[in-house]
Amino acid sequence: MAPCGTRYHPTCIRAGPPFTSRLRNQGGLQFPKVREWGLFICEYCTTRSVLGRNLHGRHDWKLMMFERMRLIDMANSWAEKTHQVYQSKLKFIRSFEHAYQFTCLQSSCLSRPPHGPEVSLMWMQECYSLRQGRANGDPVVFGSIRPLRSAASQFLAWDACFSTGGASYIDDHRRVLLGDCRSTDNLAYSLFSQGQATRIGHNPQPSTALLERHIRWIDHHLRQRYLESTDISTRAFLLRAGFANLILWLGWLRSNEAFSLRWCDIRAILPSESSQADLPTGLGAFVLQLTPTTKSSRLATADVVIAFHCQSGLSLGWWWLHLRRAALTPVDYTSSLEPIFWTPNHGRWTSLFFRTEILYPSLHLQQLQGDGFLAPFQPNTVNSIEHKFWSVNSYRRGARTHAQRGRGLQKASTAQVYEHGRWRRQRTGEKIDVMYREWSLRDRLLITFYCF
């Protein structure tokens, strides 16, 4: 199993389809142009060392393909300009060695090529990178690949708890330190992941932001359908749809936060009860208690405050009052654990269900009526409404922009925007005055009352 010792010319170490790169001139699919380099083990020797046998067959050929791409990704964890700078410095080091007849940098002598479990895990990531994304058939982004490493890390961390006899530790960066370390904390794995992320890219195309007129049109359309309908189940569905449309827009909620809401998670302060909460006369509010574990911290429980009626005319309270009077809702909602967004014919609602049944049909109708913003979106293409508004994050992005730019009656301040999205705060990154800031209910209402 000793390495063969063959060293390829850097320009010969290339990869092509099915591997892809977002970089110009297919950057990231070939080895850096270097003259001075340390150890090099060819893909055949490494693959044979990991498998512990000679290679044969189609599947072994694919593993060699993954190994070559792994080598390229690892080498490209450094930027091209960095390689250029370091090559000139390495050239000086070699000249110094030659002039004074001793060695500064000596490559290690391996009796066997790399064969640890981190190699096969990296092959697995290379294999997953060939999958197609869900939106338009393009390759997956690195953000979809990265959880594979996290999943493997979880498995290895749990295994280390019981297999090391107490000789496993976790540092400030949440790395598990063993006698050696987890395979996923291996230096080679870190270099590989950085190089793969550079080639593939981290972020997908964000969901297009909705505009205030789209929300207002949907609100009016659903209200008219509700008032004209006589079927009980249809009316219950439309009430939840109208309530969801405004709660996503005004509350800046993620899909799981919105569609996981239970009746007991909402505290309604009616305008007639404003004095009980020290609010101005006639100003009501909703206090939403989100899921016990938030995206930014599993230790924190966040709440969101929304005005009962907005000064622009949008009224979450209108939908709430009609929803409370409708059939198929619990009598004592304050203690009910039933989900709000659930209907007998559809079960529990999801982001996909809401977009498919409510958002997309509404946007298509607005497009037919001549909405200029929606006009370029053509059906059955990568530029369709379904592909552009592929997440309810369209509500959050649009509402935040709407408030920050002052497109409502008043422009939201930076502090108001931060407070309204406060479940995202991280104490270690906050200033001391922000960390201990506690706004009153009245102050927290201003952003939704005036800005929407």
Coordinates of N, CA, C and O in Angstrom, one line a residue, residues 200-322:
I200 N -18.3 26.0 -5.0 CA -19.7 25.9 -5.2 C -20.5 27.1 -4.7 O -21.5 27.5 -5.3
G201 N -20.0 27.8 -3.7 CA -20.7 29.0 -3.2 C -21.7 28.6 -2.0 O -22.2 27.5 -2.0
H202 N -21.8 29.6 -1.1 CA -22.6 29.4 0.1 C -24.1 29.6 -0.1 O -24.9 28.8 0.4
N203 N -24.5 30.7 -0.7 CA -25.8 31.2 -0.6 C -26.6 30.9 -1.8 O -26.2 31.2 -2.9
P204 N -27.9 30.4 -1.7 CA -28.8 30.2 -2.8 C -29.3 31.6 -3.2 O -29.2 32.6 -2.5
Q205 N -30.0 31.6 -4.3 CA -30.7 32.9 -4.7 C -31.8 33.2 -3.7 O -32.7 32.3 -3.5
P206 N -31.8 34.3 -3.1 CA -32.8 34.6 -2.0 C -34.2 34.7 -2.7 O -34.3 35.1 -3.8
S207 N -35.2 34.4 -1.9 CA -36.5 34.6 -2.3 C -36.8 36.0 -2.5 O -36.5 36.9 -1.7
T208 N -37.5 36.3 -3.6 CA -37.8 37.7 -4.0 C -38.7 38.4 -3.0 O -39.6 37.8 -2.5
A209 N -38.4 39.6 -2.6 CA -39.2 40.3 -1.6 C -40.5 40.8 -2.2 O -40.6 41.3 -3.3
L210 N -41.6 40.6 -1.4 CA -42.9 41.0 -1.8 C -43.0 42.5 -1.5 O -42.3 43.1 -0.7
L211 N -43.9 43.2 -2.2 CA -44.2 44.6 -2.0 C -45.4 44.8 -1.2 O -46.3 43.9 -1.2
E212 N -45.5 46.0 -0.6 CA -46.7 46.3 0.2 C -48.0 46.2 -0.5 O -49.0 45.7 0.0
R213 N -48.0 46.6 -1.8 CA -49.3 46.5 -2.6 C -49.7 45.0 -2.8 O -50.9 44.8 -2.9
H214 N -48.7 44.1 -2.9 CA -49.1 42.7 -3.0 C -49.8 42.2 -1.8 O -50.8 41.5 -1.9
I215 N -49.3 42.6 -0.6 CA -50.0 42.2 0.6 C -51.3 42.8 0.8 O -52.3 42.1 1.2
R216 N -51.4 44.0 0.4 CA -52.7 44.7 0.6 C -53.7 44.1 -0.4 O -54.9 44.0 -0.1
W217 N -53.3 43.8 -1.6 CA -54.2 43.1 -2.6 C -54.7 41.8 -2.1 O -55.9 41.5 -2.2
I218 N -53.8 41.0 -1.6 CA -54.1 39.7 -1.0 C -55.1 39.8 0.1 O -56.1 39.1 0.2
D219 N -54.8 40.8 1.0 CA -55.7 41.0 2.1 C -57.1 41.4 1.7 O -58.1 40.8 2.2
H220 N -57.2 42.3 0.7 CA -58.6 42.7 0.2 C -59.2 41.5 -0.5 O -60.5 41.3 -0.3
H221 N -58.5 40.8 -1.3 CA -59.0 39.7 -2.1 C -59.6 38.6 -1.2 O -60.7 38.1 -1.4
L222 N -58.8 38.2 -0.1 CA -59.3 37.2 0.8 C -60.5 37.7 1.6 O -61.4 36.9 1.9
R223 N -60.5 38.9 1.9 CA -61.6 39.5 2.7 C -62.9 39.4 1.9 O -64.0 39.1 2.4
Q224 N -62.8 39.8 0.6 CA -64.0 39.8 -0.3 C -64.5 38.3 -0.4 O -65.7 38.1 -0.4
R225 N -63.6 37.4 -0.6 CA -64.0 36.0 -0.8 C -64.7 35.5 0.5 O -65.6 34.7 0.4
Y226 N -64.1 35.9 1.6 CA -64.7 35.5 2.9 C -66.2 36.0 3.0 O -67.1 35.3 3.4
L227 N -66.3 37.3 2.7 CA -67.7 37.9 2.9 C -68.7 37.4 1.9 O -69.9 37.3 2.2
E228 N -68.2 36.9 0.8 CA -69.1 36.3 -0.2 C -69.4 34.9 -0.1 O -70.4 34.3 -0.6
S229 N -68.6 34.2 0.7 CA -68.7 32.7 0.9 C -69.8 32.4 2.0 O -69.9 33.1 3.0
T230 N -70.5 31.3 1.8 CA -71.5 30.8 2.8 C -71.1 29.5 3.4 O -71.7 29.0 4.3
D231 N -70.1 28.8 2.8 CA -69.6 27.5 3.3 C -68.8 27.7 4.5 O -67.8 28.5 4.5
I232 N -69.1 26.9 5.6 CA -68.4 27.1 6.8 C -66.9 26.8 6.7 O -66.1 27.5 7.2
S233 N -66.6 25.6 6.1 CA -65.2 25.2 6.0 C -64.4 26.2 5.2 O -63.2 26.5 5.4
T234 N -65.0 26.7 4.1 CA -64.3 27.6 3.2 C -64.0 28.9 3.9 O -62.9 29.5 3.8
R235 N -65.0 29.4 4.7 CA -64.8 30.6 5.4 C -63.7 30.5 6.5 O -62.9 31.4 6.7
A236 N -63.7 29.3 7.2 CA -62.6 29.1 8.1 C -61.3 29.1 7.5 O -60.3 29.6 8.0
F237 N -61.2 28.5 6.3 CA -59.9 28.4 5.5 C -59.5 29.9 5.2 O -58.3 30.2 5.3
L238 N -60.4 30.7 4.7 CA -60.1 32.0 4.2 C -59.7 32.9 5.4 O -58.8 33.8 5.3
L239 N -60.3 32.7 6.6 CA -59.9 33.5 7.7 C -58.5 33.2 8.2 O -57.7 34.1 8.5
R240 N -58.1 31.9 8.1 CA -56.7 31.6 8.5 C -55.8 32.1 7.4 O -54.6 32.5 7.8
A241 N -56.2 32.0 6.2 CA -55.3 32.5 5.1 C -55.0 34.0 5.3 O -53.9 34.5 5.2
G242 N -56.1 34.8 5.6 CA -56.0 36.3 5.7 C -55.1 36.6 7.0 O -54.3 37.5 7.0
F243 N -55.3 35.8 8.0 CA -54.6 36.0 9.3 C -53.1 35.7 9.0 O -52.2 36.4 9.5
A244 N -52.8 34.6 8.3 CA -51.4 34.2 8.0 C -50.8 35.3 7.1 O -49.6 35.6 7.3
N245 N -51.5 35.8 6.2 CA -50.9 36.8 5.3 C -50.4 38.0 6.0 O -49.3 38.5 5.8
L246 N -51.2 38.5 7.0 CA -50.8 39.7 7.7 C -49.8 39.4 8.8 O -48.9 40.2 9.2
I247 N -49.9 38.2 9.4 CA -49.0 37.9 10.5 C -47.6 37.7 10.0 O -46.6 38.0 10.7
L248 N -47.5 37.1 8.8 CA -46.1 37.0 8.2 C -45.6 38.3 7.8 O -44.4 38.6 7.9
W249 N -46.4 39.2 7.3 CA -45.9 40.6 6.9 C -45.6 41.5 8.1 O -44.6 42.1 8.1
L250 N -46.5 41.5 9.0 CA -46.3 42.4 10.2 C -45.3 41.8 11.2 O -44.7 42.6 12.0
G251 N -45.3 40.5 11.4 CA -44.5 39.9 12.4 C -43.1 39.5 12.0 O -42.3 39.1 12.9
W252 N -42.8 39.5 10.7 CA -41.5 39.1 10.2 C -41.1 37.7 10.7 O -40.0 37.4 11.1
L253 N -42.1 36.8 10.6 CA -41.9 35.4 11.2 C -41.4 34.5 10.1 O -41.7 34.6 8.9
R254 N -40.6 33.6 10.6 CA -40.2 32.5 9.7 C -41.3 31.5 9.6 O -42.2 31.5 10.4
S255 N -41.3 30.6 8.6 CA -42.4 29.7 8.4 C -42.8 28.8 9.6 O -43.9 28.7 9.9
N256 N -41.7 28.3 10.2 CA -42.0 27.4 11.3 C -42.6 28.1 12.5 O -43.4 27.6 13.2
E257 N -42.1 29.4 12.7 CA -42.6 30.2 13.8 C -44.1 30.5 13.6 O -44.8 30.5 14.5
A258 N -44.4 30.8 12.3 CA -45.8 31.2 12.1 C -46.8 30.0 12.1 O -47.8 30.1 12.8
F259 N -46.4 29.0 11.4 CA -47.3 27.9 11.3 C -47.3 26.9 12.5 O -48.0 25.9 12.5
S260 N -46.4 27.2 13.4 CA -46.4 26.4 14.7 C -47.2 27.1 15.8 O -47.3 26.5 16.9
L261 N -47.7 28.2 15.5 CA -48.5 29.0 16.5 C -49.7 28.2 17.0 O -50.5 27.7 16.2
R262 N -49.9 28.2 18.3 CA -51.1 27.6 18.9 C -52.0 28.7 19.4 O -51.6 29.8 19.5
W263 N -53.2 28.4 19.7 CA -54.2 29.4 20.2 C -53.6 30.0 21.4 O -53.7 31.3 21.6
C264 N -53.1 29.2 22.3 CA -52.6 29.8 23.6 C -51.3 30.6 23.4 O -50.9 31.3 24.4
D265 N -50.7 30.6 22.3 CA -49.5 31.4 22.0 C -49.8 32.9 21.7 O -48.9 33.7 21.6
I266 N -51.1 33.2 21.5 CA -51.4 34.5 21.1 C -52.2 35.2 22.3 O -53.3 34.7 22.7
R267 N -51.7 36.3 22.7 CA -52.4 37.1 23.7 C -52.9 38.4 23.0 O -52.2 39.1 22.4
A268 N -54.3 38.5 23.0 CA -54.9 39.6 22.3 C -55.3 40.7 23.3 O -56.0 40.4 24.3
I269 N -54.9 41.9 23.0 CA -55.3 43.1 23.8 C -56.2 43.9 22.9 O -55.8 44.6 22.0
L270 N -57.5 43.8 23.2 CA -58.5 44.5 22.3 C -58.3 46.0 22.5 O -57.9 46.5 23.6
P271 N -58.7 46.8 21.5 CA -58.6 48.3 21.7 C -59.4 48.8 22.9 O -59.0 49.8 23.5
S272 N -60.5 48.1 23.2 CA -61.3 48.5 24.4 C -60.6 48.2 25.7 O -61.0 48.7 26.7
E273 N -59.5 47.4 25.6 CA -58.8 47.0 26.8 C -57.4 47.7 26.9 O -56.5 47.3 27.6
S274 N -57.2 48.8 26.1 CA -55.9 49.4 26.0 C -55.4 50.0 27.3 O -54.2 49.9 27.6
S275 N -56.3 50.5 28.1 CA -55.8 51.1 29.4 C -55.2 50.0 30.3 O -54.3 50.3 31.1
Q276 N -55.6 48.8 30.2 CA -55.1 47.7 31.0 C -53.6 47.4 30.7 O -52.9 46.8 31.5
A277 N -53.2 47.8 29.5 CA -51.8 47.5 29.1 C -51.0 48.8 28.9 O -49.9 48.8 28.4
D278 N -51.6 49.9 29.5 CA -50.9 51.2 29.4 C -50.7 51.7 27.9 O -49.6 52.2 27.6
L279 N -51.7 51.4 27.1 CA -51.6 51.8 25.7 C -52.5 53.0 25.5 O -53.5 53.2 26.2
P280 N -52.2 53.8 24.4 CA -53.1 54.9 24.1 C -54.6 54.4 23.8 O -54.8 53.3 23.4
T281 N -55.5 55.2 24.1 CA -56.9 54.9 23.9 C -57.2 54.4 22.5 O -56.8 55.0 21.5
G282 N -57.8 53.2 22.4 CA -58.2 52.6 21.1 C -57.1 51.9 20.4 O -57.3 51.4 19.3
L283 N -55.9 51.7 21.0 CA -54.8 51.0 20.4 C -54.7 49.6 21.0 O -54.3 49.5 22.2
G284 N -55.0 48.6 20.3 CA -54.9 47.2 20.7 C -53.6 46.6 20.3 O -52.8 47.2 19.5
A285 N -53.3 45.4 20.7 CA -52.1 44.7 20.3 C -52.2 43.2 20.4 O -53.1 42.7 21.0
F286 N -51.3 42.5 19.7 CA -51.2 41.1 19.8 C -49.8 40.8 20.3 O -48.8 41.4 19.8
V287 N -49.6 39.9 21.2 CA -48.3 39.5 21.7 C -48.2 38.0 21.4 O -49.0 37.2 21.9
L288 N -47.3 37.7 20.5 CA -47.1 36.3 20.0 C -46.0 35.7 20.7 O -44.8 36.2 20.7
Q289 N -46.2 34.6 21.3 CA -45.2 33.8 22.0 C -44.7 32.8 21.0 O -45.4 31.8 20.7
L290 N -43.4 32.9 20.6 CA -42.9 32.0 19.6 C -42.5 30.7 20.2 O -42.6 30.4 21.4
T291 N -42.1 29.8 19.3 CA -41.7 28.4 19.8 C -40.6 28.5 20.8 O -39.8 29.5 20.8
P292 N -40.5 27.6 21.8 CA -39.6 27.7 22.9 C -38.1 27.8 22.5 O -37.3 28.4 23.2
T293 N -37.8 27.2 21.3 CA -36.4 27.3 20.8 C -36.4 28.1 19.6 O -37.0 27.7 18.6
T294 N -35.6 29.1 19.5 CA -35.5 30.0 18.3 C -34.3 29.5 17.5 O -33.5 28.8 17.9
K295 N -34.2 30.1 16.3 CA -33.1 29.8 15.4 C -31.8 30.2 15.9 O -30.8 29.5 15.7
S296 N -31.7 31.4 16.5 CA -30.4 31.9 17.0 C -30.0 31.3 18.3 O -28.8 31.2 18.6
S297 N -30.9 30.9 19.2 CA -30.6 30.4 20.5 C -31.6 29.4 20.9 O -32.8 29.7 21.0
R298 N -31.2 28.2 21.3 CA -32.1 27.1 21.7 C -32.5 27.3 23.2 O -33.3 26.6 23.8
L299 N -31.9 28.4 23.8 CA -32.1 28.6 25.2 C -33.2 29.7 25.4 O -33.7 29.9 26.5
A300 N -33.5 30.5 24.4 CA -34.3 31.6 24.5 C -35.7 31.4 23.9 O -35.9 30.7 23.0
T301 N -36.7 32.0 24.5 CA -38.1 32.1 24.0 C -38.4 33.5 23.7 O -38.2 34.4 24.5
A302 N -38.8 33.8 22.5 CA -39.0 35.1 22.0 C -40.5 35.4 21.8 O -41.3 34.5 21.6
D303 N -40.8 36.7 21.9 CA -42.2 37.1 21.7 C -42.1 38.3 20.6 O -41.1 38.9 20.4
V304 N -43.2 38.5 19.9 CA -43.4 39.5 18.9 C -44.6 40.3 19.2 O -45.7 39.7 19.5
V305 N -44.5 41.6 19.1 CA -45.7 42.4 19.4 C -46.1 43.1 18.0 O -45.3 43.6 17.3
I306 N -47.4 43.0 17.8 CA -48.0 43.5 16.5 C -49.2 44.4 16.9 O -50.0 44.0 17.8
A307 N -49.4 45.5 16.2 CA -50.5 46.4 16.5 C -51.8 45.7 16.0 O -51.9 45.0 15.0
F308 N -52.9 45.9 16.8 CA -54.2 45.4 16.4 C -54.7 45.9 15.1 O -55.2 45.2 14.2
H309 N -54.6 47.2 14.9 CA -54.9 47.9 13.6 C -53.7 48.8 13.3 O -53.1 49.4 14.1
C310 N -53.3 48.7 12.0 CA -52.2 49.6 11.5 C -52.8 50.9 11.1 O -54.0 51.0 10.6
Q311 N -52.1 52.0 11.1 CA -52.6 53.3 10.8 C -52.9 53.4 9.3 O -53.7 54.2 8.8
S312 N -52.2 52.5 8.5 CA -52.5 52.5 7.0 C -53.8 51.8 6.6 O -54.2 51.9 5.5
G313 N -54.4 51.1 7.6 CA -55.6 50.4 7.3 C -55.5 48.9 7.4 O -56.6 48.2 7.5
L314 N -54.3 48.4 7.3 CA -54.2 46.9 7.5 C -54.6 46.5 8.9 O -54.2 47.2 9.9
S315 N -55.4 45.5 9.0 CA -55.9 45.2 10.4 C -55.8 43.7 10.6 O -56.6 42.9 10.1
L316 N -54.8 43.3 11.4 CA -54.7 41.9 11.9 C -55.9 41.6 12.8 O -56.4 40.5 12.9
G317 N -56.3 42.6 13.5 CA -57.4 42.4 14.5 C -58.7 42.1 13.8 O -59.5 41.3 14.4
W318 N -59.0 42.6 12.6 CA -60.2 42.2 11.9 C -60.3 40.7 11.6 O -61.3 40.1 11.9
W319 N -59.2 40.2 11.2 CA -59.2 38.7 10.9 C -59.3 38.0 12.2 O -59.9 36.9 12.3
W320 N -58.6 38.5 13.3 CA -58.7 37.8 14.5 C -60.1 37.7 15.1 O -60.6 36.6 15.6
L321 N -60.8 38.8 15.1 CA -62.2 38.9 15.6 C -63.1 37.9 14.9 O -63.9 37.2 15.5
H322 N -63.0 37.9 13.6 CA -63.8 37.0 12.8 C -63.4 35.6 12.9 O -64.3 34.7 13.0

